[in-house]
CSV table of C-alpha atoms in Angstrom, one decimal:
chain,number,residue,atom,x,y,z
A,1,MET,CA,-27.3,22.5,-10.8
A,2,GLN,CA,-25.7,19.1,-11.1
A,3,GLN,CA,-27.1,15.6,-11.2
A,4,ILE,CA,-25.5,12.6,-10.5
A,5,ILE,CA,-27.0,9.4,-11.9
A,6,ILE,CA,-25.9,6.1,-9.2
A,7,ASP,CA,-24.2,3.1,-11.0
A,8,GLU,CA,-23.2,-0.4,-9.9
A,9,GLU,CA,-20.0,1.3,-8.6
A,10,THR,CA,-21.6,3.9,-6.0
A,11,GLU,CA,-24.9,2.0,-5.1
A,12,GLY,CA,-25.4,0.7,-1.9
A,13,GLN,CA,-24.5,3.5,-0.3
A,14,ARG,CA,-26.6,5.7,2.5
A,15,LEU,CA,-26.9,9.2,0.5
A,16,ASN,CA,-25.6,11.3,2.9
A,17,LYS,CA,-21.7,9.0,2.7
A,18,LEU,CA,-21.9,9.6,-1.0
A,19,LEU,CA,-22.6,13.1,-1.1
A,20,GLY,CA,-19.7,13.3,2.1
A,21,LYS,CA,-17.4,12.2,-1.0
A,22,TYR,CA,-18.9,14.3,-3.5
A,23,LEU,CA,-18.7,17.4,-1.6
A,24,ASP,CA,-15.8,16.4,0.3
A,25,ALA,CA,-15.3,20.0,1.9
A,26,ALA,CA,-18.7,20.3,3.3
A,27,PRO,CA,-19.2,19.5,6.8
A,28,GLN,CA,-22.1,17.0,7.1
A,29,SER,CA,-24.2,20.0,9.0
A,30,PHE,CA,-24.3,21.8,5.8
A,31,LEU,CA,-25.5,18.7,4.0
A,32,TYR,CA,-28.6,18.3,6.5
A,33,LYS,CA,-29.2,22.1,5.9
A,34,MET,CA,-29.4,21.7,2.1
A,35,PHE,CA,-31.8,18.3,2.6
A,36,ARG,CA,-33.9,20.4,5.0
A,37,LYS,CA,-34.0,23.3,2.6
A,38,LYS,CA,-34.9,20.6,-0.4
A,39,ASN,CA,-31.5,22.0,-2.1
A,40,ILE,CA,-30.5,18.2,-2.4
A,41,LYS,CA,-33.3,15.6,-4.0
A,42,TYR,CA,-33.3,12.2,-4.3
A,43,ASN,CA,-35.5,10.7,-6.6
A,44,HIS,CA,-37.1,14.4,-7.5
A,45,LYS,CA,-38.0,14.1,-3.9
A,46,ARG,CA,-37.4,15.5,-0.4
A,47,ALA,CA,-34.4,13.4,1.1
A,48,THR,CA,-33.1,13.0,4.7
A,49,GLY,CA,-29.7,11.6,4.2
A,50,ASN,CA,-30.4,8.1,5.2
A,51,GLU,CA,-31.7,6.5,2.1
A,52,ILE,CA,-29.7,3.6,0.6
A,53,VAL,CA,-28.8,4.5,-3.3
A,54,HIS,CA,-29.6,1.8,-6.0
A,55,LYS,CA,-28.6,1.8,-9.7
A,56,GLY,CA,-30.2,4.0,-11.8
A,57,ASP,CA,-31.2,6.5,-8.8
A,58,VAL,CA,-31.0,10.4,-9.4
A,59,VAL,CA,-29.5,12.8,-7.0
A,60,ASP,CA,-30.5,16.5,-7.4
A,61,ILE,CA,-27.6,19.1,-6.3
A,62,PHE,CA,-29.3,22.4,-6.4
A,63,MET,CA,-26.5,24.6,-6.4
A,64,SER,CA,-24.2,26.6,-8.6
A,65,ASP,CA,-21.2,25.2,-10.3
A,66,ASP,CA,-19.5,27.7,-8.2
A,67,THR,CA,-20.5,26.9,-5.1
A,68,ILE,CA,-20.1,23.2,-5.5
A,69,LYS,CA,-16.6,23.7,-6.6
A,70,ASN,CA,-16.1,25.7,-3.2
A,71,PHE,CA,-17.2,22.3,-1.3
A,72,GLN,CA,-14.8,20.1,-3.3
A,73,LYS,CA,-11.1,20.1,-1.9
A,74,GLY,CA,-9.9,19.7,-5.4
A,75,GLY,CA,-12.4,22.5,-6.9
A,76,THR,CA,-12.9,20.8,-10.3
A,77,LEU,CA,-11.1,17.8,-10.7
A,78,HIS,CA,-9.2,17.6,-14.1
A,79,GLY,CA,-6.4,15.2,-13.2
A,80,ASP,CA,-3.1,14.5,-14.1
A,81,SER,CA,-2.3,12.0,-16.5
A,82,ASN,CA,1.7,12.5,-16.3
A,83,ALA,CA,1.5,12.0,-12.1
A,84,LEU,CA,2.4,8.4,-12.0
A,85,SER,CA,5.0,9.5,-15.0
A,86,ASP,CA,7.9,8.5,-12.7
A,87,VAL,CA,6.6,5.2,-11.6
A,88,GLN,CA,6.6,1.9,-13.0
A,89,ILE,CA,2.8,0.3,-13.7
A,90,LEU,CA,3.1,-3.3,-13.7
A,91,PHE,CA,-0.9,-4.0,-13.8
A,92,GLU,CA,-3.7,-1.6,-15.1
A,93,ASN,CA,-7.5,-1.9,-15.6
A,94,GLU,CA,-10.7,-0.7,-15.1
A,95,ASP,CA,-10.6,-1.9,-11.2
A,96,VAL,CA,-6.9,-2.0,-10.3
A,97,LEU,CA,-3.6,-0.5,-10.5
A,98,ILE,CA,-0.5,-2.0,-9.2
A,99,ILE,CA,2.5,0.1,-9.2
A,100,ASN,CA,6.2,-0.6,-8.1
A,101,LYS,CA,7.0,2.4,-5.8
A,102,PRO,CA,10.5,3.9,-5.7
A,103,ALA,CA,12.0,4.1,-2.3
A,104,GLY,CA,11.9,7.4,-1.1
A,105,MET,CA,8.1,7.5,-1.7
A,106,LEU,CA,5.5,7.9,0.8
A,107,SER,CA,2.7,5.6,0.1
A,108,GLN,CA,0.2,7.9,1.9
A,109,LYS,CA,0.8,11.3,3.2
A,110,ALA,CA,2.4,11.5,6.9
A,111,GLU,CA,1.6,15.3,7.0
A,112,ALA,CA,-1.1,17.9,5.4
A,113,GLY,CA,1.4,18.9,2.5
A,114,ASP,CA,2.7,15.8,1.4
A,115,TYR,CA,2.1,14.5,-2.0
A,116,SER,CA,2.6,10.9,-1.6
A,117,LEU,CA,1.6,8.0,-3.9
A,118,ASN,CA,-1.9,8.1,-3.0
A,119,GLU,CA,-2.3,11.8,-4.4
A,120,ARG,CA,-0.5,10.9,-7.0
A,121,ILE,CA,-3.0,7.7,-7.7
A,122,VAL,CA,-6.1,10.0,-7.2
A,123,ASP,CA,-4.8,12.7,-10.0
A,124,TYR,CA,-3.9,9.9,-12.5
A,125,TYR,CA,-7.6,8.6,-11.6
A,126,HIS,CA,-9.2,12.0,-12.3
A,127,SER,CA,-7.5,12.0,-16.0
A,128,ARG,CA,-9.3,8.9,-17.3
A,129,GLU,CA,-12.3,9.2,-19.4
A,130,ASN,CA,-15.7,8.7,-17.7
A,131,TYR,CA,-13.9,8.7,-14.1
A,132,SER,CA,-16.5,8.7,-10.8
A,133,THR,CA,-16.5,11.9,-9.3
A,134,ILE,CA,-18.1,9.8,-6.3
A,135,PHE,CA,-15.2,7.3,-5.8
A,136,THR,CA,-11.7,8.2,-4.7
A,137,PRO,CA,-9.1,5.7,-5.0
A,138,SER,CA,-6.4,4.7,-2.9
A,139,VAL,CA,-3.5,2.7,-2.0
A,140,CYS,CA,-4.9,-0.9,-0.6
A,141,ASN,CA,-1.7,-2.0,0.9
A,142,ARG,CA,1.3,0.3,2.5
A,143,LEU,CA,4.8,0.1,2.4
A,144,ASP,CA,7.5,2.1,4.7
A,145,ARG,CA,8.8,5.2,3.1
A,146,ASN,CA,12.1,3.8,2.3
A,147,THR,CA,11.0,0.7,1.2
A,148,SER,CA,10.2,-0.2,-2.5
A,149,GLY,CA,8.0,-2.4,-4.3
A,150,ILE,CA,4.4,-3.4,-4.9
A,151,ILE,CA,1.6,-1.4,-4.1
A,152,LEU,CA,-1.7,-2.7,-5.0
A,153,ALA,CA,-4.6,0.9,-5.3
A,154,GLY,CA,-8.2,0.0,-6.0
A,155,MET,CA,-9.2,2.0,-8.7
A,156,SER,CA,-13.1,1.0,-8.3
A,157,LEU,CA,-15.4,0.2,-5.9
A,158,LYS,CA,-15.3,-3.5,-6.9
A,159,GLY,CA,-11.5,-3.5,-7.1
A,160,THR,CA,-11.4,-1.7,-3.7
A,161,ARG,CA,-13.6,-4.1,-1.8
A,162,GLU,CA,-11.7,-7.2,-3.6
A,163,LEU,CA,-8.3,-6.2,-3.1
A,164,SER,CA,-9.0,-5.6,0.7
A,165,HIS,CA,-11.1,-8.8,1.2
A,166,MET,CA,-8.0,-10.5,-0.4
A,167,LEU,CA,-5.3,-8.5,2.0
A,168,LYS,CA,-7.4,-8.8,5.2
A,169,GLU,CA,-8.1,-13.0,4.6
A,170,ARG,CA,-4.1,-13.4,3.4
A,171,GLU,CA,-5.0,-14.9,0.2
A,172,LEU,CA,-2.1,-12.6,-1.3
A,173,ASP,CA,1.2,-14.3,-1.3
A,174,LYS,CA,3.6,-11.6,-0.7
A,175,TYR,CA,7.7,-11.9,-1.4
A,176,TYR,CA,10.0,-9.4,-0.6
A,177,LEU,CA,14.0,-9.3,-1.4
A,178,THR,CA,16.3,-8.2,1.2
A,179,ILE,CA,20.0,-8.0,2.2
A,180,VAL,CA,20.8,-8.8,5.7
A,181,TYR,CA,24.0,-8.6,7.9
A,182,GLY,CA,25.6,-12.3,8.5
A,183,ILE,CA,25.6,-15.7,7.0
A,184,VAL,CA,22.2,-17.6,7.1
A,185,CYS,CA,22.2,-21.3,6.3
A,186,LYS,CA,18.5,-21.9,6.6
A,187,SER,CA,15.5,-21.3,5.6
A,188,GLU,CA,12.9,-20.5,9.0
A,189,THR,CA,9.3,-19.2,9.6
A,190,ILE,CA,9.9,-17.2,12.9
A,191,LYS,CA,6.9,-16.3,15.3
A,192,GLY,CA,6.8,-13.5,17.9
A,193,PHE,CA,5.1,-10.6,19.2
A,194,LEU,CA,5.1,-7.2,17.9
A,195,ALA,CA,4.7,-3.9,20.2
A,196,LYS,CA,4.8,-0.2,18.9
A,197,LYS,CA,7.1,2.0,20.9
A,198,GLN,CA,5.2,4.5,22.6
A,199,ASN,CA,5.7,8.2,21.3
A,200,HIS,CA,8.1,6.4,19.1
A,201,ASN,CA,7.9,5.3,15.4
A,202,GLN,CA,9.8,1.9,16.4
A,203,VAL,CA,8.3,-1.5,17.3
A,204,VAL,CA,10.0,-3.8,19.8
A,205,ILE,CA,9.8,-8.0,19.1
A,206,TYR,CA,9.0,-10.3,22.2
A,207,LYS,CA,9.7,-13.9,21.3
A,208,SER,CA,6.7,-15.0,23.8
A,209,LEU,CA,3.5,-13.2,25.2
A,210,ASP,CA,5.1,-13.8,28.8
A,211,GLU,CA,8.0,-11.8,27.8
A,212,ALA,CA,5.7,-8.6,26.1
A,213,GLY,CA,3.7,-9.2,29.7
A,214,LYS,CA,6.9,-8.5,31.8
A,215,ASN,CA,7.8,-5.6,29.6
A,216,GLY,CA,4.2,-4.3,30.4
A,217,GLU,CA,3.0,-4.8,27.1
A,218,ASP,CA,-1.3,-5.2,27.3
A,219,HIS,CA,-2.0,-6.3,23.5
A,220,PRO,CA,1.3,-7.3,21.2
A,221,ALA,CA,0.4,-8.1,17.8
A,222,PHE,CA,1.3,-11.8,16.6
A,223,ILE,CA,3.6,-11.9,14.2
A,224,GLU,CA,5.3,-14.5,11.5
A,225,THR,CA,7.7,-14.5,9.0
A,226,ARG,CA,9.3,-17.0,6.5
A,227,TYR,CA,12.8,-16.5,5.3
A,228,GLU,CA,14.9,-18.4,2.6
A,229,PRO,CA,18.6,-17.7,2.3
A,230,ILE,CA,19.6,-17.5,-1.4
A,231,ILE,CA,22.9,-16.5,-2.1
A,232,THR,CA,25.9,-15.2,0.6
A,233,GLY,CA,28.7,-13.0,-0.1
A,234,LYS,CA,31.5,-11.2,1.6
A,235,PHE,CA,32.7,-7.8,1.6
A,236,ARG,CA,35.3,-6.2,3.7
A,237,ASP,CA,35.6,-9.2,6.3
A,238,MET,CA,31.7,-8.7,6.8
A,239,HIS,CA,29.6,-11.3,5.3
A,240,PHE,CA,26.0,-10.9,4.5
A,241,SER,CA,22.8,-12.7,2.9
A,242,LEU,CA,20.3,-12.5,0.3
A,243,LEU,CA,17.0,-13.4,1.5
A,244,LYS,CA,13.8,-14.0,0.2
A,245,VAL,CA,11.5,-13.5,2.9
A,246,LYS,CA,7.7,-14.3,2.7
A,247,LEU,CA,5.2,-12.1,5.0
A,248,ILE,CA,2.5,-14.1,6.8
A,249,THR,CA,1.2,-11.4,9.0
A,250,GLY,CA,1.3,-7.8,7.9
A,251,LYS,CA,2.5,-5.4,10.9
A,252,THR,CA,4.4,-2.1,11.0
A,253,HIS,CA,8.3,-2.4,10.3
A,254,GLN,CA,7.4,-6.1,10.6
A,255,ILE,CA,10.6,-7.9,8.7
A,256,ARG,CA,12.9,-5.1,9.8
A,257,ALA,CA,12.3,-5.9,13.1
A,258,HIS,CA,12.0,-9.3,13.3
A,259,LEU,CA,15.1,-9.9,11.5
A,260,ASP,CA,16.8,-7.5,13.5
A,261,SER,CA,15.8,-9.7,16.5
A,262,ILE,CA,17.4,-12.8,15.4
A,263,GLY,CA,20.6,-11.2,14.6
A,264,HIS,CA,20.5,-10.1,10.5
A,265,PRO,CA,19.3,-7.1,10.7
A,266,VAL,CA,18.2,-5.5,7.0
A,267,ILE,CA,21.6,-3.3,5.9
A,268,GLY,CA,21.0,0.3,5.3
A,269,ASP,CA,18.1,0.1,8.2
A,270,GLY,CA,18.9,3.4,10.2
A,271,LYS,CA,16.2,2.4,13.0
A,272,TYR,CA,16.9,-1.6,13.3
A,273,GLY,CA,20.4,-1.9,11.7
A,274,MET,CA,23.8,-2.1,12.6
A,275,LYS,CA,25.5,1.3,12.7
A,276,SER,CA,29.0,0.2,11.5
A,277,VAL,CA,27.5,-1.8,9.1
A,278,ASN,CA,25.6,0.8,7.8
A,279,ALA,CA,28.5,3.5,8.0
A,280,VAL,CA,30.5,1.0,5.6
A,281,MET,CA,27.6,0.6,3.4
A,282,LYS,CA,27.0,4.5,3.0
A,283,ARG,CA,30.9,5.0,2.4
A,284,GLU,CA,31.3,2.7,0.0
A,285,PHE,CA,27.9,2.8,-1.9
A,286,GLY,CA,26.3,5.8,-0.7
A,287,LEU,CA,23.2,3.8,0.4
A,288,LYS,CA,21.1,5.8,2.6
A,289,ASN,CA,18.1,3.7,3.1
A,290,GLN,CA,17.3,0.0,3.6
A,291,LEU,CA,17.6,-2.7,1.2
A,292,LEU,CA,14.0,-4.1,1.4
A,293,HIS,CA,12.2,-4.8,-2.2
A,294,ALA,CA,8.3,-5.8,-2.4
A,295,TYR,CA,9.3,-7.8,-5.3
A,296,ASN,CA,6.5,-10.7,-6.3
A,297,LEU,CA,2.9,-10.4,-5.0
A,298,THR,CA,1.1,-13.8,-6.3
A,299,PHE,CA,-3.1,-13.7,-6.6
A,300,PRO,CA,-5.1,-16.7,-5.6
A,301,GLU,CA,-6.9,-19.0,-8.2
A,302,LYS,CA,-10.6,-18.2,-7.3
A,303,ASN,CA,-13.5,-16.5,-9.5
A,304,CYS,CA,-13.6,-13.1,-6.9
A,305,GLY,CA,-14.6,-10.6,-9.5
A,306,LEU,CA,-11.1,-9.8,-10.7
A,307,GLU,CA,-10.9,-12.9,-13.0
A,308,GLU,CA,-7.8,-11.1,-14.7
A,309,LEU,CA,-5.6,-11.5,-12.1
A,310,SER,CA,-6.6,-14.8,-11.1
A,311,GLY,CA,-3.5,-16.9,-10.1
A,312,LYS,CA,-1.2,-14.2,-11.6
A,313,HIS,CA,2.1,-13.6,-10.5
A,314,ILE,CA,3.3,-9.9,-10.4
A,315,TYR,CA,6.8,-9.1,-10.2
A,316,ALA,CA,8.7,-5.8,-9.4
A,317,GLY,CA,12.7,-5.3,-10.9
A,318,LEU,CA,15.1,-4.3,-8.2
A,319,PRO,CA,15.9,-1.0,-7.7
A,320,GLU,CA,19.0,0.4,-9.5
A,321,ALA,CA,20.7,0.9,-6.0
A,322,PHE,CA,19.8,-2.8,-5.0
A,323,TYR,CA,20.8,-4.2,-8.0
A,324,GLU,CA,24.5,-2.5,-7.8
A,325,ILE,CA,24.9,-3.3,-4.1
A,326,GLY,CA,23.9,-7.2,-4.8
A,327,VAL,CA,26.5,-7.2,-7.4
A,328,LYS,CA,29.0,-6.1,-5.2
A,329,LEU,CA,28.4,-8.2,-2.4
A,330,PHE,CA,27.1,-11.6,-4.3
A,331,GLY,CA,28.6,-11.4,-8.0
A,332,LYS,CA,26.5,-10.4,-11.0
A,333,GLU,CA,26.3,-14.3,-12.4
A,334,GLY,CA,24.5,-15.4,-9.1
A,335,LEU,CA,22.3,-12.4,-8.4
A,336,GLU,CA,21.0,-12.5,-12.2
A,337,LYS,CA,20.5,-16.6,-12.0
A,338,PHE,CA,18.1,-16.0,-9.2
A,339,ILE,CA,16.6,-12.9,-10.3
A,340,ILE,CA,15.5,-14.6,-14.2
A,341,GLN,CA,14.7,-17.5,-12.2
A,342,GLY,CA,12.1,-15.9,-9.7
A,343,GLU,CA,10.8,-13.8,-12.9
A,344,GLU,CA,9.9,-17.7,-14.6
A,345,ALA,CA,8.7,-19.1,-11.9
């Protein structure tokens, strides 16, 4: 027999939903069978599963430990304190984890066998002392596999709720660094409408709803992107610009596709970039992925339950490949001057 005592992190849920997380390999039909047979009791009484649980309530599960283990996908959760040993942790407390994701790592699994950053975070969470067996942490924002930079994860119900709310309400200022082809002379805010290509992991950008409609798009998403040129450089008769990009809306491939639509594709981008430019970058520098890095996240100043992050600026250092190519294109002094100024802002 095992017993769950409801705390403030798990209260407010329906009992069947809570048990669905705890026994995450068990079908709902099995759970309701256990309710009917009184193998699961709520506050020592028969339960239906529809009860809303409150802090201090008790859930008794009258099954052997082996049976319970068989109905948990991870079995006994020992955790792995080294699950994040190869990634940089930028900030951590009991509610929030902020990570600098390297390029090439999935934010969330794409296939059943993937071991993504999300699974790594779960394993890391289960190595903590006094972790909750009912709560499962997860990433709250996503980056493309080959985009590096800041990832937010909720490590408690409170943290997940607050981060998700901030992202939904666009209260977080998200800034990226990228190197694009061509000379960008001035800062601009560009707007458009994004539609996903059917059966392709790509998107198309339209300047207006009329244009989208003429191309058969029924519900394209409005997008808005701001960019600021930092420095320009030249290599092999080709011009390049380092941009600071602020993501206003957050849609799939938005920055990459939006910059390509105005003639300044991200270098190394196999989906939206220029093949001729990418070929040079690969030959000269071994570049195999887009140089797009989520480098700064600024939290609003507010009393939101995450006071430690109120008004805080989080910075993620440039990946080694990004830095080395940036030095070759723009010079070490110019690149480092910007980076240092950015971190001190």
